[in-house]
Amino acid sequence: MEEGSLTAAGFAVAVFVIMLFAFGLVVGEHVGEQMGGKCVERRDFHIASLKILAVGILTSAVVWAVQMPALAGLVLGLMAGALAGAKIGFGESVGPWKFADKYFNVNKGQTGRGEAERARSRAARKARKEGKPEPELMSVQTDAPSPADGTNAKKGTRH
């Protein structure tokens, strides 16, 4: 065989591995976001991250054992996407993500997550995890229409 044909084949395999890696990132992010959304506490998030790593390592070992290294890109993409998606789904700065959030200047003030909002999101995640309906939370405003007399407090008109 010619030396040029081996180079072209190697290039084609490299492009294929990169495409599998990108596909793995997208699919892994969606899977991880679902996993992160079900996490209620930081402990649950860390357990989910360890599950992602354990499954990824085992899958990678199987890929190398059956001598299909082209699939290694897919496995690596799935792991990376799932870890990032879990952080997105969980929504808080935890573990090593604190350093990335600090570097990109993402903090609690910018995301608008106060303690009350975090408590509501934890309650909603806990309800989703247990398969119960999410708690209904309402906002109370001072200029809302008064149901007793049927007038609008701001305009003074009747409905």
Coordinates of N, CA and C in Angstrom, one line a residue:
M1 N 0.8 -1.2 0.0 CA 0.0 0.0 0.0 C 0.9 1.2 0.0
E2 N 0.3 2.3 -0.5 CA 1.0 3.5 -0.6 C 1.0 4.2 0.8
E3 N 2.0 5.0 1.0 CA 2.1 5.7 2.3 C 1.0 6.8 2.4
G4 N 0.7 7.4 1.3 CA -0.4 8.4 1.3 C -1.7 7.9 1.6
S5 N -2.1 6.7 1.2 CA -3.4 6.2 1.5 C -3.5 5.9 3.0
L6 N -2.5 5.5 3.7 CA -2.5 5.3 5.1 C -2.7 6.6 5.9
T7 N -2.1 7.7 5.4 CA -2.3 9.0 6.0 C -3.8 9.4 5.8
A8 N -4.3 9.2 4.6 CA -5.7 9.6 4.4 C -6.7 8.8 5.3
A9 N -6.4 7.5 5.4 CA -7.2 6.7 6.3 C -7.1 7.1 7.7
G10 N -5.9 7.5 8.2 CA -5.7 8.0 9.5 C -6.4 9.3 9.8
F11 N -6.4 10.1 8.8 CA -7.1 11.4 8.9 C -8.6 11.2 8.9
A12 N -9.1 10.2 8.1 CA -10.6 9.9 8.2 C -11.0 9.4 9.5
V13 N -10.2 8.5 10.1 CA -10.5 8.0 11.4 C -10.5 9.1 12.5
A14 N -9.5 10.0 12.4 CA -9.5 11.1 13.3 C -10.7 12.0 13.2
V15 N -11.1 12.3 12.0 CA -12.4 13.1 11.8 C -13.6 12.4 12.4
F16 N -13.6 11.0 12.2 CA -14.7 10.2 12.7 C -14.7 10.2 14.2
V17 N -13.6 10.1 14.8 CA -13.5 10.2 16.3 C -13.9 11.5 16.8
I18 N -13.6 12.6 16.2 CA -14.0 13.9 16.6 C -15.5 14.1 16.5
M19 N -16.1 13.6 15.4 CA -17.5 13.6 15.2 C -18.2 12.8 16.3
L20 N -17.7 11.7 16.7 CA -18.3 10.9 17.8 C -18.1 11.6 19.1
F21 N -17.0 12.3 19.3 CA -16.8 13.1 20.5 C -17.9 14.2 20.6
A22 N -18.1 14.9 19.5 CA -19.1 16.0 19.5 C -20.5 15.4 19.8
F23 N -20.8 14.3 19.1 CA -22.1 13.7 19.4 C -22.2 13.2 20.8
G24 N -21.2 12.7 21.4 CA -21.2 12.3 22.8 C -21.4 13.5 23.7
L25 N -20.8 14.6 23.4 CA -21.0 15.8 24.2 C -22.4 16.2 24.3
V26 N -23.1 16.2 23.1 CA -24.5 16.7 23.1 C -25.4 15.7 23.8
V27 N -25.3 14.4 23.5 CA -26.1 13.4 24.2 C -25.8 13.4 25.7
G28 N -24.5 13.4 26.0 CA -24.1 13.4 27.5 C -24.7 14.6 28.2
E29 N -24.7 15.8 27.6 CA -25.2 17.0 28.3 C -26.7 16.8 28.6
H30 N -27.4 16.2 27.7 CA -28.9 16.1 28.0 C -29.1 15.0 29.1
V31 N -28.3 13.9 29.0 CA -28.4 12.9 30.1 C -28.0 13.5 31.4
G32 N -26.9 14.2 31.5 CA -26.4 14.8 32.7 C -27.4 15.8 33.3
E33 N -28.0 16.6 32.4 CA -28.9 17.6 32.8 C -30.1 17.0 33.5
Q34 N -30.6 15.9 33.0 CA -31.7 15.1 33.7 C -31.2 14.6 35.0
M35 N -30.0 14.1 35.1 CA -29.5 13.6 36.4 C -29.3 14.7 37.4
G36 N -28.8 15.8 36.9 CA -28.6 16.9 37.8 C -29.8 17.6 38.3
G37 N -30.9 17.5 37.5 CA -32.2 18.1 37.9 C -32.8 17.2 39.0
K38 N -32.5 16.0 39.1 CA -33.1 15.1 40.1 C -32.3 15.2 41.4
C39 N -31.1 15.8 41.4 CA -30.3 15.9 42.7 C -30.9 17.0 43.6
V40 N -31.1 16.6 44.8 CA -31.7 17.6 45.8 C -30.6 18.3 46.6
E41 N -29.6 17.6 47.0 CA -28.5 18.2 47.9 C -27.2 18.0 47.1
R42 N -26.2 18.7 47.7 CA -24.9 18.6 47.1 C -24.3 17.1 47.1
R43 N -24.7 16.4 48.1 CA -24.3 15.0 48.3 C -24.8 14.2 47.1
D44 N -26.1 14.5 46.7 CA -26.7 13.8 45.6 C -26.0 14.1 44.3
F45 N -25.6 15.4 44.2 CA -24.8 15.8 43.0 C -23.5 15.1 42.9
H46 N -22.8 15.0 44.0 CA -21.5 14.3 44.0 C -21.6 12.8 43.7
I47 N -22.7 12.2 44.2 CA -22.9 10.8 43.9 C -23.2 10.6 42.4
A48 N -24.0 11.5 41.9 CA -24.3 11.4 40.4 C -23.1 11.6 39.6
S49 N -22.2 12.5 40.0 CA -20.9 12.7 39.3 C -20.0 11.4 39.4
L50 N -20.0 10.8 40.5 CA -19.2 9.6 40.7 C -19.8 8.4 39.8
K51 N -21.1 8.4 39.7 CA -21.8 7.4 38.9 C -21.4 7.6 37.4
I52 N -21.4 8.9 37.0 CA -21.0 9.2 35.6 C -19.6 8.7 35.3
L53 N -18.7 9.1 36.3 CA -17.3 8.7 36.1 C -17.1 7.2 36.1
A54 N -17.8 6.5 37.0 CA -17.6 5.0 37.1 C -18.1 4.3 35.8
V55 N -19.3 4.7 35.3 CA -19.8 4.1 34.1 C -18.9 4.5 32.9
G56 N -18.4 5.7 32.9 CA -17.5 6.1 31.8 C -16.2 5.3 31.8
I57 N -15.7 5.1 33.0 CA -14.4 4.3 33.1 C -14.6 2.9 32.7
L58 N -15.7 2.3 33.2 CA -16.0 0.9 32.8 C -16.3 0.8 31.3
T59 N -17.0 1.7 30.7 CA -17.3 1.6 29.3 C -16.0 1.8 28.5
S60 N -15.2 2.7 29.0 CA -13.9 2.9 28.3 C -13.0 1.7 28.3
A61 N -13.0 1.0 29.5 CA -12.3 -0.2 29.6 C -12.8 -1.3 28.6
V62 N -14.1 -1.4 28.5 CA -14.7 -2.3 27.5 C -14.3 -2.0 26.1
V63 N -14.4 -0.7 25.8 CA -14.0 -0.2 24.4 C -12.6 -0.6 24.1
W64 N -11.6 -0.4 25.0 CA -10.2 -0.7 24.8 C -10.0 -2.2 24.8
A65 N -10.8 -3.0 25.6 CA -10.7 -4.4 25.6 C -11.1 -5.1 24.3
V66 N -12.1 -4.6 23.7 CA -12.5 -5.1 22.4 C -11.8 -4.5 21.2
Q67 N -10.8 -3.7 21.5 CA -9.9 -3.0 20.5 C -10.7 -2.2 19.5
M68 N -11.6 -1.3 20.0 CA -12.3 -0.4 19.1 C -12.0 1.0 19.6
P69 N -10.7 1.5 19.5 CA -10.4 2.8 20.0 C -11.1 4.0 19.4
A70 N -11.7 3.8 18.2 CA -12.4 4.9 17.6 C -13.6 5.2 18.4
L71 N -14.2 4.3 19.2 CA -15.3 4.6 20.1 C -14.9 5.3 21.4
A72 N -13.6 5.4 21.6 CA -13.1 6.1 22.8 C -13.5 7.6 22.8
G73 N -13.6 8.2 21.6 CA -14.1 9.6 21.5 C -15.5 9.7 21.9
L74 N -16.3 8.8 21.6 CA -17.7 8.8 22.0 C -17.9 8.7 23.5
V75 N -17.1 7.8 24.1 CA -17.2 7.6 25.5 C -16.7 8.8 26.3
L76 N -15.6 9.4 25.8 CA -15.1 10.6 26.5 C -16.0 11.7 26.3
G77 N -16.7 11.9 25.2 CA -17.6 12.9 25.0 C -18.9 12.8 25.8
L78 N -19.3 11.5 26.0 CA -20.5 11.2 26.9 C -20.1 11.6 28.3
M79 N -18.9 11.2 28.7 CA -18.6 11.5 30.1 C -18.5 13.0 30.4
A80 N -17.8 13.7 29.5 CA -17.6 15.2 29.6 C -18.9 15.9 29.6
G81 N -19.8 15.5 28.6 CA -21.1 16.2 28.5 C -22.0 15.9 29.7
A82 N -22.0 14.7 30.2 CA -22.8 14.3 31.3 C -22.4 15.1 32.6
L83 N -21.1 15.2 32.8 CA -20.6 16.0 33.9 C -21.0 17.4 33.9
A84 N -20.8 18.0 32.7 CA -21.2 19.4 32.5 C -22.7 19.6 32.6
G85 N -23.5 18.7 32.0 CA -24.9 18.7 32.1 C -25.5 18.5 33.5
A86 N -24.8 17.7 34.3 CA -25.2 17.5 35.7 C -25.1 18.8 36.5
K87 N -24.0 19.5 36.2 CA -23.8 20.8 36.9 C -24.9 21.8 36.4
I88 N -25.2 21.8 35.2 CA -26.2 22.7 34.6 C -27.6 22.4 35.2
G89 N -27.9 21.1 35.3 CA -29.2 20.7 35.9 C -29.3 21.0 37.3
F90 N -28.2 20.8 38.1 CA -28.2 21.1 39.5 C -28.3 22.6 39.8
G91 N -27.5 23.4 39.0 CA -27.7 24.8 39.1 C -26.9 25.5 40.2
E92 N -26.1 24.8 41.0 CA -25.3 25.5 42.0 C -23.8 25.3 41.7
S93 N -23.0 26.2 42.3 CA -21.6 26.0 42.2 C -21.1 25.0 43.3
V94 N -20.7 23.8 42.8 CA -20.3 22.8 43.8 C -19.0 22.2 43.3
G95 N -18.2 21.7 44.3 CA -16.9 21.0 43.9 C -16.0 21.8 43.1
P96 N -15.4 21.2 42.1 CA -14.5 21.9 41.2 C -15.1 22.9 40.3
W97 N -16.4 22.9 40.2 CA -17.1 23.9 39.4 C -17.1 25.3 40.0
K98 N -16.8 25.3 41.3 CA -16.6 26.6 42.0 C -15.5 27.5 41.3
F99 N -14.4 26.8 41.0 CA -13.3 27.5 40.4 C -13.7 28.0 39.0
A100 N -14.4 27.2 38.2 CA -14.8 27.7 36.9 C -15.8 28.8 37.0
D101 N -16.7 28.7 37.9 CA -17.7 29.8 38.1 C -17.0 31.1 38.6
K102 N -16.0 30.9 39.4 CA -15.3 32.1 39.9 C -14.5 32.7 38.8
Y103 N -13.9 31.9 37.9 CA -13.1 32.4 36.8 C -14.0 33.1 35.8
F104 N -15.1 32.6 35.5 CA -16.0 33.2 34.6 C -16.9 34.2 35.2
N105 N -16.7 34.5 36.5 CA -17.4 35.6 37.2 C -18.9 35.3 37.3
V106 N -19.2 34.0 37.6 CA -20.6 33.6 37.8 C -20.8 33.4 39.3
N107 N -21.6 34.2 39.9 CA -21.8 34.0 41.4 C -23.2 34.1 41.7
K108 N -23.5 34.0 43.0 CA -24.9 33.9 43.4 C -25.7 35.2 43.1
G109 N -25.0 36.3 43.1 CA -25.7 37.6 42.9 C -26.1 37.7 41.4
Q110 N -25.2 37.2 40.5 CA -25.5 37.3 39.1 C -26.5 36.3 38.6
T111 N -26.6 35.2 39.2 CA -27.6 34.2 38.8 C -28.9 34.5 39.5
G112 N -28.9 35.4 40.5 CA -30.2 35.7 41.1 C -30.8 34.7 42.0
R113 N -30.0 33.8 42.4 CA -30.4 32.7 43.3 C -30.2 33.1 44.7
G114 N -31.3 33.6 45.4 CA -31.2 33.8 46.8 C -31.5 32.6 47.6
E115 N -31.4 32.7 48.9 CA -31.7 31.5 49.7 C -33.1 31.0 49.5
A116 N -34.1 31.9 49.4 CA -35.5 31.5 49.2 C -35.7 30.8 47.9
E117 N -35.0 31.3 46.8 CA -35.1 30.6 45.5 C -34.5 29.2 45.5
R118 N -33.3 29.1 46.2 CA -32.7 27.8 46.3 C -33.5 26.8 47.1
A119 N -34.2 27.3 48.1 CA -35.1 26.4 48.9 C -36.3 25.9 48.0
R120 N -36.8 26.8 47.2 CA -37.9 26.5 46.3 C -37.4 25.4 45.3
S121 N -36.2 25.7 44.7 CA -35.7 24.8 43.7 C -35.4 23.4 44.3
R122 N -34.9 23.4 45.6 CA -34.6 22.1 46.2 C -35.9 21.4 46.5
A123 N -37.0 22.1 46.9 CA -38.3 21.5 47.1 C -38.9 20.9 45.8
A124 N -38.7 21.6 44.7 CA -39.2 21.2 43.4 C -38.4 19.9 43.0
R125 N -37.1 20.0 43.1 CA -36.2 18.8 42.7 C -36.6 17.6 43.6
K126 N -36.8 17.8 44.9 CA -37.1 16.7 45.7 C -38.5 16.1 45.3
A127 N -39.4 16.9 45.0 CA -40.7 16.4 44.6 C -40.6 15.6 43.3
R128 N -39.8 16.1 42.3 CA -39.6 15.4 41.1 C -38.9 14.1 41.3
K129 N -38.0 14.1 42.2 CA -37.2 12.8 42.5 C -38.1 11.8 43.1
E130 N -39.1 12.2 43.9 CA -40.0 11.3 44.6 C -41.2 11.0 43.7
G131 N -41.3 11.6 42.6 CA -42.4 11.4 41.7 C -43.7 12.1 42.1
K132 N -43.6 13.0 43.0 CA -44.8 13.8 43.4 C -44.9 15.1 42.6
P133 N -46.1 15.7 42.6 CA -46.2 16.9 41.8 C -45.4 18.0 42.6
E134 N -44.9 18.9 41.8 CA -44.1 20.0 42.3 C -45.0 20.9 43.2
P135 N -44.4 21.5 44.3 CA -45.2 22.4 45.1 C -45.6 23.6 44.4
E136 N -46.9 24.1 44.6 CA -47.3 25.3 43.9 C -47.0 26.5 44.8
L137 N -46.2 27.4 44.3 CA -45.8 28.6 45.0 C -46.4 29.8 44.3
M138 N -46.9 30.7 45.1 CA -47.5 31.9 44.5 C -46.8 33.1 45.0
S139 N -46.9 34.2 44.2 CA -46.4 35.5 44.5 C -47.5 36.4 45.0
V140 N -47.2 37.1 46.0 CA -48.3 38.1 46.5 C -47.8 39.5 46.2
Q141 N -48.7 40.2 45.5 CA -48.3 41.6 45.2 C -49.3 42.5 45.9
T142 N -48.9 43.8 46.2 CA -49.7 44.7 46.9 C -50.7 45.4 46.0
D143 N -50.5 45.5 44.7 CA -51.4 46.1 43.8 C -52.2 45.2 43.0
A144 N -52.4 44.0 43.5 CA -53.3 43.0 42.9 C -54.7 43.3 43.0
P145 N -55.6 42.9 42.1 CA -57.0 43.2 42.2 C -57.6 42.6 43.5
S146 N -58.5 43.3 44.1 CA -59.1 42.8 45.3 C -60.3 41.9 45.0
P147 N -60.3 40.6 45.4 CA -61.4 39.7 45.0 C -62.7 40.1 45.8
A148 N -62.6 40.8 46.9 CA -63.8 41.0 47.8 C -64.7 42.0 47.1
D149 N -64.2 43.1 46.6 CA -65.1 44.1 46.0 C -65.0 44.2 44.5
G150 N -64.1 43.4 43.8 CA -64.1 43.3 42.4 C -63.4 44.5 41.8
T151 N -62.7 45.3 42.5 CA -62.0 46.5 41.9 C -60.6 46.2 41.8
N152 N -60.0 47.0 40.9 CA -58.5 46.9 40.8 C -58.0 48.0 41.7
A153 N -57.1 47.6 42.6 CA -56.6 48.5 43.6 C -55.8 49.7 42.9
K154 N -55.1 49.4 41.8 CA -54.3 50.4 41.2 C -55.2 51.4 40.4
K155 N -56.1 50.9 39.6 CA -56.9 51.8 38.8 C -58.2 52.2 39.4
G156 N -58.7 51.4 40.3 CA -60.0 51.7 40.9 C -61.2 51.4 40.0
T157 N -61.0 50.5 39.1 CA -62.1 50.2 38.1 C -62.7 48.8 38.5
R158 N -63.9 48.6 38.1 CA -64.6 47.3 38.3 C -64.3 46.4 37.1
H159 N -64.3 45.1 37.4 CA -64.1 44.1 36.3 C -65.4 43.8 35.6

